[in-house]
Amino acid sequence: MASLEGKVAFVTGAARGQGRSHAAHLAQAGADVILLDICQQVPTVPYAMSTPGDLDETVALVEKADRRAVRLECDVRDPAALAAGLDRAVAELGRLDVAVLNAGICEVTETPLVSEEAWNAVIGTNLSGAFFSAQAAAKHIVAGGRGGSMTFVGSASTLTPTYNMAAYIASKHGVVGLTKSFAKDLARHRIRVNVVHPTNCDTAMIQNPAIYGLFAPDVENPSREAVEPAFRSMTALDTPWVSPEDISQAVLYLAGESGRYITGTELEVTAGYPLL
């Protein structure tokens, strides 16, 4: 495991799913962690979002690893609140070395029917929110003068699109552009910037009735078991989805000394999704 002893990491979308896993793995590697999540429901999102209690559980996981945790309940679409919260957290923990820009939402609608509200929520969270979070984090990592790492969480949908997710796919293509731009601009500060592209990941973002209906449209009230064959058919390797821990291992690889000369890259954790 990468050693991050003495370092501080910042994770957005940290209350559950991939974000919680990334935070726990970073803490196990030795980092103190700043944990940000909205902990509210966005009206256009068709599945239940995180709660303050979920974020408390992530705090407990970080503290179980004997590391410090600072929780921030904040919407990444609010750059002023985000920057102010991160300023306070960095002042408390003393530095910032690693950022994982993970916060994201999706919605499922036929492309011609996507509402303005739904479009703005997804683009605002996944793209603008990723930019605001990275911008706020970069200020502190640059100020530290020690170099560092920033990892965006993209999506295999930028490699092979799926149906009825235009806003999500567009936002993740934009995240690739952010990665390249930040990587070029921050290289002189020895800050490495990359994007990880997960395939379908076993979290609440896909394990919900709205997504099940997308993958099993002819089945009434489809279950996890009912959609598993459809998900399995999307990967070259024999799995319907990867685990959050699989993505966290990629994040750790990029954040640690193992990734010291990797920047501006797209790391695919897709189980061969683009091969089909």
Coordinates of C-alpha atoms in Angstrom, one line a residue:
M1 CA 0.0 0.0 0.0
A2 CA 1.1 3.5 -0.8
S3 CA 2.5 5.4 2.2
L4 CA 0.8 8.7 2.9
E5 CA 2.1 9.2 6.4
G6 CA 2.0 12.8 7.5
K7 CA -0.1 13.9 4.5
V8 CA -3.6 15.3 4.3
A9 CA -6.2 14.3 1.7
F10 CA -9.4 15.9 0.6
V11 CA -12.2 13.8 -0.8
T12 CA -15.5 15.0 -2.2
G13 CA -18.6 12.9 -2.3
A14 CA -17.2 11.2 0.8
A15 CA -20.3 10.1 2.7
R16 CA -20.7 6.7 1.0
G17 CA -19.9 4.6 -2.1
Q18 CA -16.7 5.3 -3.8
G19 CA -15.9 8.4 -1.8
R20 CA -16.2 6.6 1.5
S21 CA -13.9 3.9 0.1
H22 CA -11.3 6.3 -1.1
A23 CA -11.3 8.1 2.2
A24 CA -10.9 4.9 4.2
H25 CA -8.1 3.7 2.0
L26 CA -6.3 7.0 2.2
A27 CA -6.6 7.0 6.0
Q28 CA -5.3 3.4 6.1
A29 CA -2.3 4.6 4.0
G30 CA -1.6 7.2 6.7
A31 CA -3.3 10.4 5.6
D32 CA -5.6 12.6 7.6
V33 CA -8.7 13.2 5.5
I34 CA -11.1 16.2 4.8
L35 CA -14.5 14.7 4.0
L36 CA -17.0 16.7 2.0
D37 CA -20.5 15.7 0.9
I38 CA -23.8 17.5 0.3
C39 CA -25.7 15.2 2.6
Q40 CA -29.0 16.3 1.0
Q41 CA -31.3 15.2 -1.8
V42 CA -31.0 16.9 -5.2
P43 CA -34.6 17.0 -6.5
T44 CA -33.8 15.6 -10.0
V45 CA -31.7 12.7 -8.8
P46 CA -33.8 9.5 -9.1
Y47 CA -32.2 7.6 -6.1
A48 CA -31.7 8.4 -2.4
M49 CA -28.7 10.5 -1.8
S50 CA -26.4 10.6 1.2
T51 CA -27.3 11.8 4.7
P52 CA -25.4 13.4 7.6
G53 CA -25.4 10.0 9.2
D54 CA -23.6 8.5 6.2
L55 CA -20.9 11.1 6.5
D56 CA -20.6 10.4 10.2
E57 CA -19.9 6.7 9.3
T58 CA -17.1 7.8 7.0
V59 CA -15.6 9.9 9.7
A60 CA -15.7 6.9 12.0
L61 CA -13.8 4.8 9.4
V62 CA -11.1 7.4 9.1
E63 CA -10.8 7.6 12.9
K64 CA -10.7 3.8 13.1
A65 CA -7.5 4.0 11.1
D66 CA -6.2 6.3 13.8
R67 CA -6.2 9.3 11.5
R68 CA -7.9 12.7 11.9
A69 CA -11.0 13.6 10.0
V70 CA -12.7 16.9 9.3
R71 CA -16.3 16.8 7.9
L72 CA -17.7 19.4 5.6
E73 CA -21.4 19.4 4.7
C74 CA -21.3 21.4 1.5
D75 CA -22.6 21.5 -2.1
V76 CA -19.8 21.5 -4.6
R77 CA -21.9 23.8 -6.8
D78 CA -21.4 26.5 -4.2
P79 CA -17.8 27.7 -4.8
A80 CA -17.7 30.3 -2.0
A81 CA -18.9 27.9 0.6
L82 CA -16.7 25.1 -0.6
A83 CA -13.5 27.3 -0.6
A84 CA -14.3 28.7 2.9
G85 CA -14.9 25.2 4.3
L86 CA -11.7 23.8 2.8
D87 CA -9.8 26.9 4.1
R88 CA -11.0 26.1 7.6
A89 CA -10.2 22.4 7.3
V90 CA -6.7 22.9 6.0
A91 CA -6.1 25.4 8.8
E92 CA -7.1 22.8 11.3
L93 CA -5.0 19.9 9.8
G94 CA -2.1 22.1 8.7
R95 CA -1.6 21.2 5.1
L96 CA -3.1 19.6 1.9
D97 CA -1.3 17.1 -0.3
V98 CA -3.9 15.0 -2.1
A99 CA -7.3 15.7 -3.6
V100 CA -9.8 13.2 -4.9
L101 CA -12.6 14.9 -6.9
N102 CA -15.2 12.2 -6.7
A103 CA -18.6 14.0 -6.0
G104 CA -21.1 13.1 -8.7
I105 CA -24.7 12.4 -9.5
C106 CA -26.6 11.0 -12.5
E107 CA -30.1 11.0 -13.8
V108 CA -31.8 8.8 -16.4
T109 CA -33.9 10.4 -19.2
E110 CA -34.1 10.0 -22.9
T111 CA -31.8 12.6 -24.3
P112 CA -34.4 14.8 -26.1
L113 CA -36.5 14.9 -22.9
V114 CA -33.8 16.0 -20.4
S115 CA -35.1 19.0 -18.4
E116 CA -33.1 22.1 -17.9
E117 CA -33.2 21.5 -14.1
A118 CA -31.8 18.0 -14.5
W119 CA -29.1 19.1 -16.9
N120 CA -27.9 21.9 -14.7
A121 CA -27.9 19.7 -11.6
V122 CA -25.7 17.0 -13.2
I123 CA -23.4 19.5 -15.1
G124 CA -23.2 21.7 -12.0
T125 CA -22.2 18.8 -9.7
N126 CA -20.1 16.6 -11.9
L127 CA -18.3 19.2 -14.0
S128 CA -18.5 22.7 -12.4
G129 CA -18.4 21.1 -8.9
A130 CA -15.3 19.2 -9.9
F131 CA -13.7 22.3 -11.2
F132 CA -14.5 24.4 -8.1
S133 CA -13.2 21.6 -5.8
A134 CA -10.0 21.2 -7.7
Q135 CA -9.5 24.9 -7.9
A136 CA -9.9 25.3 -4.1
A137 CA -7.7 22.3 -3.4
A138 CA -5.0 23.4 -5.9
K139 CA -4.5 26.7 -4.0
H140 CA -3.6 24.9 -0.8
I141 CA -1.4 22.2 -2.5
V142 CA 0.5 24.9 -4.4
A143 CA 1.0 26.9 -1.2
G144 CA 2.5 23.9 0.5
G145 CA 5.4 23.9 -2.0
R146 CA 5.8 20.1 -1.6
G147 CA 4.0 19.0 -4.8
G148 CA 1.0 16.6 -4.6
S149 CA -1.6 14.7 -6.4
M150 CA -5.1 15.4 -7.7
T151 CA -7.4 12.6 -9.0
F152 CA -10.7 13.2 -10.8
V153 CA -13.2 10.4 -10.9
G154 CA -14.4 10.1 -14.5
S155 CA -16.4 7.3 -16.1
A156 CA -16.2 4.4 -18.6
S157 CA -19.1 6.1 -20.3
T158 CA -16.6 8.6 -21.8
L159 CA -15.1 5.5 -23.6
T160 CA -18.3 3.8 -24.5
P161 CA -21.6 5.7 -24.0
T162 CA -24.8 4.2 -22.7
Y163 CA -28.4 5.1 -23.3
N164 CA -30.4 7.9 -21.6
M165 CA -27.5 9.5 -19.7
A166 CA -26.6 12.5 -21.9
A167 CA -25.9 15.0 -19.0
Y168 CA -23.8 12.5 -17.1
I169 CA -21.7 11.5 -20.1
A170 CA -21.2 15.1 -21.2
S171 CA -20.1 16.0 -17.7
K172 CA -17.6 13.2 -17.5
H173 CA -16.1 14.1 -20.9
G174 CA -15.7 17.6 -19.4
V175 CA -13.8 16.1 -16.4
V176 CA -11.3 14.7 -18.9
G177 CA -10.7 18.2 -20.2
L178 CA -10.3 19.5 -16.7
T179 CA -7.7 16.8 -15.9
K180 CA -5.6 17.7 -18.9
S181 CA -5.8 21.4 -18.2
F182 CA -5.0 21.2 -14.5
A183 CA -2.2 18.7 -15.3
K184 CA -0.5 21.1 -17.7
D185 CA -1.0 24.2 -15.5
L186 CA 0.1 22.5 -12.2
A187 CA 3.1 20.5 -13.5
R188 CA 5.5 23.3 -12.6
H189 CA 4.4 23.0 -9.0
R190 CA 5.1 19.2 -9.1
I191 CA 1.4 18.5 -8.7
R192 CA 0.2 15.5 -10.7
V193 CA -3.3 15.4 -12.0
N194 CA -5.1 12.3 -13.4
V195 CA -8.5 10.9 -14.0
V196 CA -9.7 7.4 -13.1
H197 CA -12.5 5.9 -15.3
P198 CA -14.6 3.3 -13.4
T199 CA -16.9 0.9 -15.1
N200 CA -20.2 0.2 -13.4
C201 CA -19.4 0.3 -9.7
D202 CA -21.3 -1.4 -6.9
T203 CA -22.7 1.7 -5.2
A204 CA -26.1 3.3 -4.8
M205 CA -25.6 5.2 -8.1
I206 CA -26.3 2.0 -10.0
Q207 CA -28.0 -0.1 -7.4
N208 CA -31.4 1.6 -7.5
P209 CA -34.7 1.1 -9.3
A210 CA -34.2 3.9 -11.9
I211 CA -31.0 2.2 -13.2
Y212 CA -32.5 -1.2 -13.0
G213 CA -35.3 0.0 -15.2
L214 CA -32.8 1.3 -17.7
F215 CA -31.1 -2.1 -18.0
A216 CA -34.2 -4.3 -17.7
P217 CA -37.0 -2.2 -19.3
D218 CA -39.3 -5.2 -20.0
V219 CA -39.2 -6.5 -16.4
E220 CA -41.7 -5.2 -13.8
N221 CA -39.9 -4.0 -10.7
P222 CA -36.5 -5.5 -11.6
S223 CA -34.2 -6.6 -8.8
R224 CA -30.4 -6.5 -8.5
E225 CA -30.3 -10.2 -9.5
A226 CA -32.5 -9.5 -12.5
V227 CA -30.2 -6.9 -14.0
E228 CA -26.9 -8.6 -13.2
P229 CA -26.8 -10.5 -16.5
A230 CA -27.2 -7.2 -18.5
F231 CA -24.4 -5.6 -16.5
R232 CA -22.2 -8.7 -16.9
S233 CA -22.7 -8.5 -20.7
M234 CA -21.0 -5.1 -20.7
T235 CA -17.6 -6.2 -19.5
A236 CA -15.0 -8.4 -21.2
L237 CA -14.0 -9.8 -17.8
D238 CA -16.6 -12.0 -16.0
T239 CA -18.1 -9.5 -13.6
P240 CA -21.3 -7.3 -13.6
W241 CA -19.6 -4.5 -11.7
V242 CA -16.5 -3.6 -9.8
S243 CA -16.3 -2.7 -6.1
P244 CA -15.5 0.8 -4.7
E245 CA -12.3 -0.8 -3.3
D246 CA -11.1 -1.6 -6.9
I247 CA -11.3 2.1 -7.7
S248 CA -9.6 3.1 -4.4
Q249 CA -6.6 1.0 -5.3
A250 CA -6.2 3.0 -8.5
V251 CA -6.6 6.3 -6.5
L252 CA -3.9 5.2 -4.0
Y253 CA -1.5 4.2 -6.8
L254 CA -1.8 7.7 -8.3
A255 CA -1.6 9.5 -5.0
G256 CA 1.4 7.7 -3.6
E257 CA 5.1 7.5 -4.6
S258 CA 4.1 4.8 -7.2
G259 CA 2.5 7.6 -9.3
R260 CA 5.3 10.2 -8.9
Y261 CA 5.8 10.6 -12.7
I262 CA 2.2 10.0 -13.8
T263 CA 0.2 13.1 -14.8
G264 CA -2.4 14.0 -17.4
T265 CA -3.4 10.3 -17.8
E266 CA -6.7 8.4 -18.0
L267 CA -6.6 5.3 -15.9
E268 CA -9.3 2.8 -16.9
V269 CA -10.7 0.4 -14.3
T270 CA -13.3 -1.0 -16.6
A271 CA -13.1 -4.8 -16.6
G272 CA -12.8 -4.5 -20.4
Y273 CA -15.9 -2.4 -20.8
P274 CA -14.6 -0.5 -23.9
L275 CA -13.6 -3.7 -25.6
L276 CA -17.2 -4.8 -26.3

